[in-house]
Coordinates of C-alpha atoms in Angstrom, one line a residue:
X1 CA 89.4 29.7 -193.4
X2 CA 88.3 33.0 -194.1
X3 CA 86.1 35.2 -191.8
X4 CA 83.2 37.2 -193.5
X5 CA 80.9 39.3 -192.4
X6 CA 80.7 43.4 -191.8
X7 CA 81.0 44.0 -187.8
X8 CA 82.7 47.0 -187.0
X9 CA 84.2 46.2 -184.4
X10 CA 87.5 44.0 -183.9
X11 CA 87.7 41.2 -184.8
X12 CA 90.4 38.5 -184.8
X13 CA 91.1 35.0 -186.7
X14 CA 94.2 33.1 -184.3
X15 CA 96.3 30.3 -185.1
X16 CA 95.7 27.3 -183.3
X17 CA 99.7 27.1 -182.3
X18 CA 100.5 30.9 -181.4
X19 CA 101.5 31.5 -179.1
X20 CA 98.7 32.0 -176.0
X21 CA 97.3 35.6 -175.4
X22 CA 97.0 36.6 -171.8
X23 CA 94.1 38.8 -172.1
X24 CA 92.5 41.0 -174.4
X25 CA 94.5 40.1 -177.3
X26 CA 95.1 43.1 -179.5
X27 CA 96.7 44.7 -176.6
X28 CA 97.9 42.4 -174.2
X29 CA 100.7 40.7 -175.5
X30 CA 99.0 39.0 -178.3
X31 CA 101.8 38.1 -181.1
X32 CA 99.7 37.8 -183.9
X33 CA 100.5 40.7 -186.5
X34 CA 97.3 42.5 -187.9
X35 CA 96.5 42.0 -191.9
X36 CA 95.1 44.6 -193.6
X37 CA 95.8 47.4 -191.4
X38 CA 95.1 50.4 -194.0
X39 CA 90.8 48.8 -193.6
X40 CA 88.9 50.9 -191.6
X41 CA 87.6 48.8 -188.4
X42 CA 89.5 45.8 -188.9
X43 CA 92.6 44.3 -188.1
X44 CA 92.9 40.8 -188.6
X45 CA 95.2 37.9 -189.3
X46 CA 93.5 33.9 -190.2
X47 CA 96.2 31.0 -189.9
X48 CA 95.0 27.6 -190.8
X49 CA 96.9 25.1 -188.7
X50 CA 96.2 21.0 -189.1
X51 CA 96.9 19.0 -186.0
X52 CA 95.9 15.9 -184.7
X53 CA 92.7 16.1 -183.0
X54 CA 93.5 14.4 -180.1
X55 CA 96.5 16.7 -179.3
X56 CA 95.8 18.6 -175.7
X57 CA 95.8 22.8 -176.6
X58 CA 96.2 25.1 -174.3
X59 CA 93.6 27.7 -174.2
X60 CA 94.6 30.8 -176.0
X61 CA 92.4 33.0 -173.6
X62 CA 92.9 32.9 -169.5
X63 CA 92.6 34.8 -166.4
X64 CA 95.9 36.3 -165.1
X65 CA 95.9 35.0 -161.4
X66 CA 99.0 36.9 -160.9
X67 CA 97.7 40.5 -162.0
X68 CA 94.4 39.5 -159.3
X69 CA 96.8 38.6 -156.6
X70 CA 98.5 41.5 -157.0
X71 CA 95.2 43.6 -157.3
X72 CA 94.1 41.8 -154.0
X73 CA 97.3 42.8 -152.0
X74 CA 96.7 46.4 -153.4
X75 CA 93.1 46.3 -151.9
X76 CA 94.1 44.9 -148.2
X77 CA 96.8 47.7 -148.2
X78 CA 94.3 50.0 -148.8
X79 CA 91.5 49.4 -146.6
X80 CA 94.8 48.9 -144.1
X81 CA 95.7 52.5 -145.0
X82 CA 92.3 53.3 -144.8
X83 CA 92.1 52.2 -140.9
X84 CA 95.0 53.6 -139.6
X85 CA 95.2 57.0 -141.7
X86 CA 92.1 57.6 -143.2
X87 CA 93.1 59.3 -145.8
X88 CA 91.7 60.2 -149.2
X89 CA 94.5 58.4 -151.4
X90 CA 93.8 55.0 -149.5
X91 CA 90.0 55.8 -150.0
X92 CA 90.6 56.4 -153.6
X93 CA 92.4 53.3 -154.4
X94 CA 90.3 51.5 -152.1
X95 CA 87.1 52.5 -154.0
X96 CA 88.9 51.6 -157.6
X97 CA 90.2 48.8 -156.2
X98 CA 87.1 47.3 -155.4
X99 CA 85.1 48.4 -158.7
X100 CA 87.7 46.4 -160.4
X101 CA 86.0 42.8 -159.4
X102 CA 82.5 44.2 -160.8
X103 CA 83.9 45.3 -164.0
X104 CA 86.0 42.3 -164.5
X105 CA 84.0 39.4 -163.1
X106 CA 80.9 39.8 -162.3
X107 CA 79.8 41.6 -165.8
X108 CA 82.1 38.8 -167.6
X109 CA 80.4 36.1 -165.8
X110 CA 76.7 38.0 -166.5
X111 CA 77.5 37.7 -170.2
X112 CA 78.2 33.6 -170.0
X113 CA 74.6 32.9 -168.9
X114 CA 71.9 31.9 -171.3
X115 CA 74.7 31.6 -174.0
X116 CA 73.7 29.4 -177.0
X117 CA 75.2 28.8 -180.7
X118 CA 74.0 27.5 -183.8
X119 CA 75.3 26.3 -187.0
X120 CA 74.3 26.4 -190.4
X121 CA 76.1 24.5 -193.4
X122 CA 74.2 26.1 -196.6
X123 CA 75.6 22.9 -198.7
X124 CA 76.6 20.1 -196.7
X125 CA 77.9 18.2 -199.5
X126 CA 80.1 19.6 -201.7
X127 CA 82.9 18.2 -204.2
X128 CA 87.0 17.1 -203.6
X129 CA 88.4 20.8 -204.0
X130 CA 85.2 22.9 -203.3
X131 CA 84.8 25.5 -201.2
X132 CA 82.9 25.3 -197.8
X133 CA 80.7 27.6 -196.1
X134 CA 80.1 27.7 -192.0
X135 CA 77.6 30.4 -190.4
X136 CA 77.2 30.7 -186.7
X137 CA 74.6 32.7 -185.1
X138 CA 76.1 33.4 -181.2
X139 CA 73.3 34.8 -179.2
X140 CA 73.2 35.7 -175.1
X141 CA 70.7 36.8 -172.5
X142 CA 71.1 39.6 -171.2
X143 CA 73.1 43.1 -172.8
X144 CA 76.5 43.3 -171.0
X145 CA 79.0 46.5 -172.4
X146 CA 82.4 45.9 -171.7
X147 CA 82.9 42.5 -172.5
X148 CA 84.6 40.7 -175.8
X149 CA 83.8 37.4 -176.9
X150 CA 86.3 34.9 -178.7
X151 CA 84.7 32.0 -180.6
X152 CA 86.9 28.6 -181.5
X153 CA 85.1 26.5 -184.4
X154 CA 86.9 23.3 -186.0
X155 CA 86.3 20.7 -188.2
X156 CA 87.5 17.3 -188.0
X157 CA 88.0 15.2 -191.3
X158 CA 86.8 11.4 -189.9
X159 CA 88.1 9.8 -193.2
X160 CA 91.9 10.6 -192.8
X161 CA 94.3 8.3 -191.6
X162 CA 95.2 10.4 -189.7
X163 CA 93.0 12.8 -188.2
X164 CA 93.5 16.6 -188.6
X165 CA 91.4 19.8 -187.3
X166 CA 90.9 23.2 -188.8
X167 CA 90.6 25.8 -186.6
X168 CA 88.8 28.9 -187.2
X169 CA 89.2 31.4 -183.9
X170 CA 86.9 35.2 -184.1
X171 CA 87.0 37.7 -181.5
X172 CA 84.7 40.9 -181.3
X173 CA 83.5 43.4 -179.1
X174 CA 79.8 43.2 -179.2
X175 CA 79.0 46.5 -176.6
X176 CA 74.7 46.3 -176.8
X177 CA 74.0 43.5 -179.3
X178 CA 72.7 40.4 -178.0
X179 CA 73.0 38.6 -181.1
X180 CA 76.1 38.2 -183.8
X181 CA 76.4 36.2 -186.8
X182 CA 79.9 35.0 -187.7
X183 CA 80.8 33.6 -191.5
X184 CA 83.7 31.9 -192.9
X185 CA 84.4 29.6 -195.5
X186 CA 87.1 26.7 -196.3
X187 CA 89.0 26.4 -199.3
X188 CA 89.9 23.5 -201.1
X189 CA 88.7 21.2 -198.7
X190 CA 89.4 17.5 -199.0
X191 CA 87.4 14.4 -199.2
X192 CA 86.0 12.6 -196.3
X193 CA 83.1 13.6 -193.6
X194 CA 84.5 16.7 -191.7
X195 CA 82.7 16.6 -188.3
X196 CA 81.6 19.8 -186.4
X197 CA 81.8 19.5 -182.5
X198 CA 81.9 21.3 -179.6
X199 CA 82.1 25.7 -180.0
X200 CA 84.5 27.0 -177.1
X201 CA 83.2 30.4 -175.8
X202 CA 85.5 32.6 -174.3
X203 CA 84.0 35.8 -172.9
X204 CA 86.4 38.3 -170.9
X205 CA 86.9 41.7 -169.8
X206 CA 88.1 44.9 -171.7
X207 CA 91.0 44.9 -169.0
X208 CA 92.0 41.6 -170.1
X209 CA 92.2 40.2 -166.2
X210 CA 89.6 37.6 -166.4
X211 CA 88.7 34.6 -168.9
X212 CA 85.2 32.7 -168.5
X213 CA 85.5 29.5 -171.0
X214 CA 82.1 28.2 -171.8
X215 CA 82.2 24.9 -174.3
X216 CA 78.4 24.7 -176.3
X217 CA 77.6 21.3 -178.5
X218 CA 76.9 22.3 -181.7
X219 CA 77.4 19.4 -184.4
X220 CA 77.1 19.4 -187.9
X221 CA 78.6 17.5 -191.0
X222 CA 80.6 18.5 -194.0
X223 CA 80.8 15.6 -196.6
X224 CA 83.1 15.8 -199.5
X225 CA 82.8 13.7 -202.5
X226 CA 85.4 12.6 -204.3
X227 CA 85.9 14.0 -207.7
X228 CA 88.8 14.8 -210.6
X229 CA 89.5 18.8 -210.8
X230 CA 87.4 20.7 -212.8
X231 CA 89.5 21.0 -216.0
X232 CA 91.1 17.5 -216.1
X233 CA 87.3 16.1 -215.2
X234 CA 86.6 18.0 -218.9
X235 CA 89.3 16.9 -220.4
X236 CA 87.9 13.3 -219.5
X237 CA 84.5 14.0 -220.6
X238 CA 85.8 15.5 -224.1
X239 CA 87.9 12.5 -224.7
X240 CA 84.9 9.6 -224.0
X241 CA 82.8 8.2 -226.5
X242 CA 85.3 9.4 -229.3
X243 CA 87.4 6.2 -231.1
X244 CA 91.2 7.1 -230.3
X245 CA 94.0 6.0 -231.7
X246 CA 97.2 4.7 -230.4
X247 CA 100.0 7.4 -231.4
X248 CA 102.5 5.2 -230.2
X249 CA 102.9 1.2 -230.9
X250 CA 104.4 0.7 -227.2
X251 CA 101.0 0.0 -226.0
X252 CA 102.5 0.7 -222.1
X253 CA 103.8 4.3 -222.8
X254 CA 102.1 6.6 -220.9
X255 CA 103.2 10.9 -220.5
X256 CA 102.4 14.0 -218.6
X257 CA 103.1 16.8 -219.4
X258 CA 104.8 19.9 -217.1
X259 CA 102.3 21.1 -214.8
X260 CA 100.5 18.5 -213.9
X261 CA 98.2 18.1 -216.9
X262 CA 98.0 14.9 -218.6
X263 CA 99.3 14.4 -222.4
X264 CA 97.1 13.5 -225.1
X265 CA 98.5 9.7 -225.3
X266 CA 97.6 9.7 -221.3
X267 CA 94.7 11.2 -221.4
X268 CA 94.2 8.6 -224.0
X269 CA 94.7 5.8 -222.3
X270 CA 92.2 6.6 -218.8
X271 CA 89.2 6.4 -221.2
X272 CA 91.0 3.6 -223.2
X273 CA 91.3 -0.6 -222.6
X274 CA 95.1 -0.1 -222.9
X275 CA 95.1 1.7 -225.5
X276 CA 92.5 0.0 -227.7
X277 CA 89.9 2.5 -227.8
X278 CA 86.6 2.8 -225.4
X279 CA 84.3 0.8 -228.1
X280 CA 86.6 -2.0 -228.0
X281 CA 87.0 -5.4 -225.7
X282 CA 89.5 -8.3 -225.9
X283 CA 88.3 -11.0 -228.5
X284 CA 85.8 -14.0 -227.8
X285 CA 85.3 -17.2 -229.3
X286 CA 82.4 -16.5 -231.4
X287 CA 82.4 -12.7 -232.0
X288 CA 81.6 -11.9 -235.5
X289 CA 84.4 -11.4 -237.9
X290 CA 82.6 -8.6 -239.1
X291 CA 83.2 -6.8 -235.2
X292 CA 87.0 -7.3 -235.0
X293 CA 89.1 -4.5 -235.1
X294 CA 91.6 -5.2 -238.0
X295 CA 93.8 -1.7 -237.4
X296 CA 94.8 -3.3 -233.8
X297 CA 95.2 -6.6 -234.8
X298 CA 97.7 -5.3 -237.9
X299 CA 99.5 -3.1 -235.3
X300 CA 100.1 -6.3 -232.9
X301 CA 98.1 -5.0 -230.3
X302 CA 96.1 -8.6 -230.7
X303 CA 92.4 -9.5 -230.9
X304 CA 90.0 -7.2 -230.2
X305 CA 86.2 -6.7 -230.8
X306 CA 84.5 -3.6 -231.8
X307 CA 81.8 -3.3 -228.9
X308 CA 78.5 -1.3 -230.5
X309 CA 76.6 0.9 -227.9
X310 CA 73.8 -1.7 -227.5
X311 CA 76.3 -4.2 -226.1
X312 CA 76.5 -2.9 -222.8
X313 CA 78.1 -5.0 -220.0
X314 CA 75.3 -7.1 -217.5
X315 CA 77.1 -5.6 -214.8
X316 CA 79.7 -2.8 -214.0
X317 CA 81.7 -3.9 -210.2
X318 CA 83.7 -1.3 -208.8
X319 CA 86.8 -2.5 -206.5
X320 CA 88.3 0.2 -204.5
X321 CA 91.4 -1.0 -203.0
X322 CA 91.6 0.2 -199.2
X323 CA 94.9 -1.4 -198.4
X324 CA 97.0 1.2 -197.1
X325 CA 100.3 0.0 -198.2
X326 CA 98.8 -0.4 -202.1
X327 CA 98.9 3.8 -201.8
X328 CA 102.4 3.9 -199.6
X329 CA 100.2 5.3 -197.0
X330 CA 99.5 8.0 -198.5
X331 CA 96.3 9.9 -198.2
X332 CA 95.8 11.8 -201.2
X333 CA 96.7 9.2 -203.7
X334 CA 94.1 7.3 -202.3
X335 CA 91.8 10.5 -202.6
X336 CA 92.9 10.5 -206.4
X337 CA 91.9 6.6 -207.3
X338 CA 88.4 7.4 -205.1
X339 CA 88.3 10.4 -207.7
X340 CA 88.6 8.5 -211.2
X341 CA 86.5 5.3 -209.5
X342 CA 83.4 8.1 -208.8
X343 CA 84.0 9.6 -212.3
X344 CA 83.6 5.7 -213.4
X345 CA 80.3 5.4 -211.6
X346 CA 79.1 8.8 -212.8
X347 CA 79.9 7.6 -216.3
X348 CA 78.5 4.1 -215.6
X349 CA 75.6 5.8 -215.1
X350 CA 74.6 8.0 -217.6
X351 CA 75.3 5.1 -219.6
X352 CA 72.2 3.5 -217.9
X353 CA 74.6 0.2 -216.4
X354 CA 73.8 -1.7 -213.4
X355 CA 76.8 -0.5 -210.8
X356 CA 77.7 -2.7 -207.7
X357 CA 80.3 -1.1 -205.4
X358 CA 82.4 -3.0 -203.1
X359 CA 84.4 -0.9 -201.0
X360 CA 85.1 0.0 -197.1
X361 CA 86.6 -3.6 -195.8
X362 CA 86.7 -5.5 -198.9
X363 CA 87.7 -8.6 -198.5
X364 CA 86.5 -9.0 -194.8
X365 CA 82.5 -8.9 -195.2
X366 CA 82.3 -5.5 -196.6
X367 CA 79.2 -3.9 -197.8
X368 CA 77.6 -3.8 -201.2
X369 CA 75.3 -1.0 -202.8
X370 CA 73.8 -1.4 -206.2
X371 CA 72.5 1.7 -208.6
X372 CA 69.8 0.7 -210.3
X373 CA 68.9 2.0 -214.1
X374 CA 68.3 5.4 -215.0
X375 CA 65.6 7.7 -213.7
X376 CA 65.7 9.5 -210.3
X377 CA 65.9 6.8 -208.1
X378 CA 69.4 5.8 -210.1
X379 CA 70.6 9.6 -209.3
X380 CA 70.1 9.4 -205.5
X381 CA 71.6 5.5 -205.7
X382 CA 74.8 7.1 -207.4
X383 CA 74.6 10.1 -204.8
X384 CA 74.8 7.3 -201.8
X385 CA 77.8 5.6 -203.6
X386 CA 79.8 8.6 -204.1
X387 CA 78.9 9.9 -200.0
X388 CA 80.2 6.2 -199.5
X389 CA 83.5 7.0 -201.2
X390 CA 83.8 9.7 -199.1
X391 CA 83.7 8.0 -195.8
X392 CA 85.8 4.9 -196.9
X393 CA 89.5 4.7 -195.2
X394 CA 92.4 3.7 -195.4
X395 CA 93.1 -0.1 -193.4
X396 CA 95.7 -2.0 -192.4
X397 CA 94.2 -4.9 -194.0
X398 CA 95.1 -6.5 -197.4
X399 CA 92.5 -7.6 -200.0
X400 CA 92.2 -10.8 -200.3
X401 CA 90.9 -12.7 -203.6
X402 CA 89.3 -15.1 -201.7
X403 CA 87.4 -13.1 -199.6
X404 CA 86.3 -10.8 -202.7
X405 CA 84.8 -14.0 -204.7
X406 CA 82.5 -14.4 -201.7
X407 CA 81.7 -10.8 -201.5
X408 CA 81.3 -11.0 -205.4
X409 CA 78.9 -14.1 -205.4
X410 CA 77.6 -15.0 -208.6
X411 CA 78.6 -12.5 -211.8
X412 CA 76.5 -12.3 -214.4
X413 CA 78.0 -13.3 -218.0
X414 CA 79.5 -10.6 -219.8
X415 CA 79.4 -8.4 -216.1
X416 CA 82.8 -6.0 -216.2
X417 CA 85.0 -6.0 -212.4
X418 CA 86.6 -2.4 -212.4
X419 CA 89.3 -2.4 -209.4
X420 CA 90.9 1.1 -208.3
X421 CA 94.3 1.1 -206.9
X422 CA 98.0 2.6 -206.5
X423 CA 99.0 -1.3 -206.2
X424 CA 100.4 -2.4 -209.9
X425 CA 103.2 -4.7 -207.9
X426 CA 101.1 -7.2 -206.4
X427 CA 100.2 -9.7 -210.2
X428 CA 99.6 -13.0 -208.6
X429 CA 96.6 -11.2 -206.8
X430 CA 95.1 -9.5 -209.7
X431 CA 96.1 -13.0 -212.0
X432 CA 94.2 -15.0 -209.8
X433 CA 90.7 -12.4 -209.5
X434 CA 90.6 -12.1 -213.3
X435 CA 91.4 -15.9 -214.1
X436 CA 87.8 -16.2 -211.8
X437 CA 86.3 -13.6 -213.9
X438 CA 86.6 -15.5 -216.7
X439 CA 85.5 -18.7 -214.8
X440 CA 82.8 -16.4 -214.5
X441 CA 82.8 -14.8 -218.3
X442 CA 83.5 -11.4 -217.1
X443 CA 86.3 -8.9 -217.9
X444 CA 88.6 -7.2 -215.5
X445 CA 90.1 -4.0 -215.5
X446 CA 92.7 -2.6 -213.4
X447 CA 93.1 0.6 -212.7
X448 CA 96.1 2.0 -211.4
X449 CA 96.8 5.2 -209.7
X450 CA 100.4 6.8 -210.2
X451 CA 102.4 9.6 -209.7
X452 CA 104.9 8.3 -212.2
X453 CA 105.0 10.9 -215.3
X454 CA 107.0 7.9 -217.5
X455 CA 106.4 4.0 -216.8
X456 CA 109.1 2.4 -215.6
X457 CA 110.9 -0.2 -217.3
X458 CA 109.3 -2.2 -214.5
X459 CA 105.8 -0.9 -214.7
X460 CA 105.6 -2.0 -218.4
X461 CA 107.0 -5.4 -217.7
X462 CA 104.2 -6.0 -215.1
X463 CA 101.4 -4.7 -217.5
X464 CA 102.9 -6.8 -220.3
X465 CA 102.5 -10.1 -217.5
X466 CA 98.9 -9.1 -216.7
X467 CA 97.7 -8.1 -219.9
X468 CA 98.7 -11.8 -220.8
X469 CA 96.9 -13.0 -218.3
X470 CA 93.5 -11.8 -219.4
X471 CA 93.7 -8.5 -217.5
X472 CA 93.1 -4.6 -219.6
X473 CA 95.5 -2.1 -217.3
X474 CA 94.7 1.4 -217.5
X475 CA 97.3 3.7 -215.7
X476 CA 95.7 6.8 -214.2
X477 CA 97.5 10.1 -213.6
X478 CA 97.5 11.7 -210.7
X479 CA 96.2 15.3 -210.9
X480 CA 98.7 18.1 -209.5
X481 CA 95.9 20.3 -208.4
X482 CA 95.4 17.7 -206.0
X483 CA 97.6 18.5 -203.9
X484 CA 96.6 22.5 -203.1
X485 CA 96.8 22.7 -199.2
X486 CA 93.4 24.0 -197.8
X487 CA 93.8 27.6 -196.8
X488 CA 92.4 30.6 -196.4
X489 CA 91.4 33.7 -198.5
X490 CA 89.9 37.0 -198.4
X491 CA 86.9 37.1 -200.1
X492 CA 84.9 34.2 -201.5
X493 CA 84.9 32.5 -205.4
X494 CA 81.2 31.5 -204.7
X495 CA 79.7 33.6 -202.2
X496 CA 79.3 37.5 -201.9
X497 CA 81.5 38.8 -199.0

């Protein structure tokens, strides 16, 4: 995360796993090495550490019962020295002595009443890779000098297999201000619904004897969308609605090139039925002779029919696997197939197509949303599905075909069942959905997720079986960029520091 704002005094961004600071940090023992030490007024270092949420952390603030018991031996000695001699050395430390509670307590403890917090999220719903902005506004009572205050802010991500939390620590010395306003941002944060909790408050004294810990509720919610990164979503965009042909007769060949950026032929193919073009669909009894597309049928590729933009499918269904074996249980792939099946609905709908979604617990009763056409009502239907996506999981729990035909209920002829997974191993599953799509007279089209950068001899075996069984198999690449860590950075891309 990165800490903004233009407070003079110090001010300090701790790792969640450093080691803990006994007192006032920059000078009592604190192990954190300052950043940016030739800045005038600032000395700060901001570590991003993900741990599990429910791991116990030891507070990195707390008061040093050792230096107050040795402090409260010094004061009975004195007053005893006091008694029996009288002298102006006992006095002396008997008078500091007893100042020390007043300037390390009591003003510390003054400064913890009437403390509140509040958050502000400027755009609580942002994109897969985005940057995030968090304001907190920290006000108190009552004007107490000689006293910093250390704020601890973390967000959870809810949609994670396993859950993670960001940390974001600031430290200043506010001497006569009642009010402070803290900002910081998040890079490349990653889908799912990050959840704001609790703010811990640690006020203390300049001495760095004492610790007051003060936890305030201040919630809030961060959703992130899935979405492709920016240039391979314009890749995408350029490459649809265009009729492309197959450079290469081995309808299963599939490349990326070095870096992470998909090949022409691949980028070909996510915007293709297998290769057949984006106007095309697999031949039915019936079709016009005039409509079939010759070229393919020369080349081998079989029967297909040039579809013209008035023959838009009844009904677009959009599968998204959840099965966390389909992905290898792992997180970001599944972030990746989320990504192409909301750039699928996006499309769907500026195309003007009905768009059911069947996600979250498919197969065991899960929920279904439907965009309706065009106008602003079918914006804020597509918005919903998308914040959907971003709250789905990962489960434990298979799909099964059976389960989706009742979740599916009655198709519509010539409706289109779009399914969204890293799973190209499981064919009897994916055989036995489309042979009841086309009890149904709807198409299926599987979409699979892969970090492969060349289909394996396997791979193109299975999409040889499936394509034979009535299924079009588009592989989908899995974008590099994907997998930038979220971190922190001075400055902001978006926002004036």
């Amino acid at each position: 995360m990165k800490r903004r704002g233009n407070d003079s005094n110090v001010m300090l961004a701790e790792a969640a796993k450093g080691q803990p600071a006994q007192g006032f940090p920059p000078s009592a023992g604190n192990k954190t090495k300052p950043s940016g030490a030739g800045k005038a007024g600032t000395g700060a270092q901001e570590t991003v550490v993900e741990e599990p949420a429910q791991s116990a952390r030891p507070s990195v603030y707390r008061t040093r019962w050792g230096a107050w018991l040795l402090i409260a031996a010094g004061w009975l000695m004195s007053l005893a020295g006091m008694l029996t001699r009288g002298g102006a050395v006992e006095t002396f430390m008997l008078i500091v002595l007893s100042l020390l509670p007043l300037l390390s307590i009591v003003m510390p403890l003054l400064s913890t009443l009437g403390l509140t917090v509040s958050r502000i999220i400027p755009e609580a719903k942002i994109k897969d890779g985005d940057e995030a902005v968090i304001r907190l506004t920290l006000r108190r009572s009552s004007i107490v000098p000689f006293v910093w205050i250390a704020v601890h802010d973390g967000m959870t991500n809810t949609s994670a297999a396993k859950r993670t939390s960001l940390d974001y620590r600031y430290l200043v010395a506010p001497l006569l201000r009642k009010e402070m306003e803290i900002s910081y941002s998040v890079l490349a944060v990653r889908r799912g619904e990050h959840q704001f909790g609790q703010v811990t408050v640690t006020v203390g004294d300049w001495l760095g004897l004492t610790a007051f810990h003060k936890k305030l509720e201040c919630p809030g919610t961060l959703v992130a969308v899935p979405a492709l990164p920016e240039q391979q979503r314009r890749r995408a965009e350029q490459l649809h609605g265009a009729m492309a042909e197959q450079v290469s007769g081995d309808s299963s060949a599939a490349f990326i090139s070095d870096g992470g950026e998909i090949s022409a032929i691949a980028a070909d193919r996510l915007l293709q039925q297998a290769g057949i073009g984006p106007d095309s669909r697999p031949y039915r009894e019936g079709d016009s002779m005039r409509h079939i597309n010759w070229r393919a049928a020369a080349k081998g590729r079989g029967m297909f029919t040039k579809q013209h933009l008035l023959e838009q499918p009844a009904e677009i269904i959009m599968i998204a696997d959840t099965h966390s074996a389909a992905f290898n249980h792992d997180g970001r792939l599944f972030d990746a197939s989320l990504a192409w099946l909301a750039r699928g609905i996006e499309q769907a709908a500026a195309d003007g197509c009905d768009v059911r979604l069947l996600a979250g617990t498919v197969g065991t009763g899960g929920a279904k949303e439907k965009q309706k056409r065009g106008g602003q009502a079918g914006h804020q239907q597509v918005n919903q599905l998308l914040e959907r996506l971003a709250r789905l999981k990962l489960t434990k729990t298979a799909v099964s075909v059976d389960s989706l035909r009742t979740e599916l209920g009655g198709l519509k002829a010539g409706s289109v069942i779009h399914v969204y997974t890293a799973d190209w191993k499981s064919g009897q599953s994916w055989i036995k959905l489309a042979a009841y799509a086309a009890d149904q007279k709807c198409g299926i089209r599987l979409h699979v997720v892969t970090k492969q950068t060349v289909l394996t001899f396997a791979m193109r075996e299975q999409q040889r079986l499936l394509e034979e069984a009535g299924l079009s198999v588009n592989w989908l690449a899995y974008p590099d960029k994907m997998n930038r860590p979220t971190q922190t950075a001075e400055g902001g891309s978006r926002h004036a520091r």
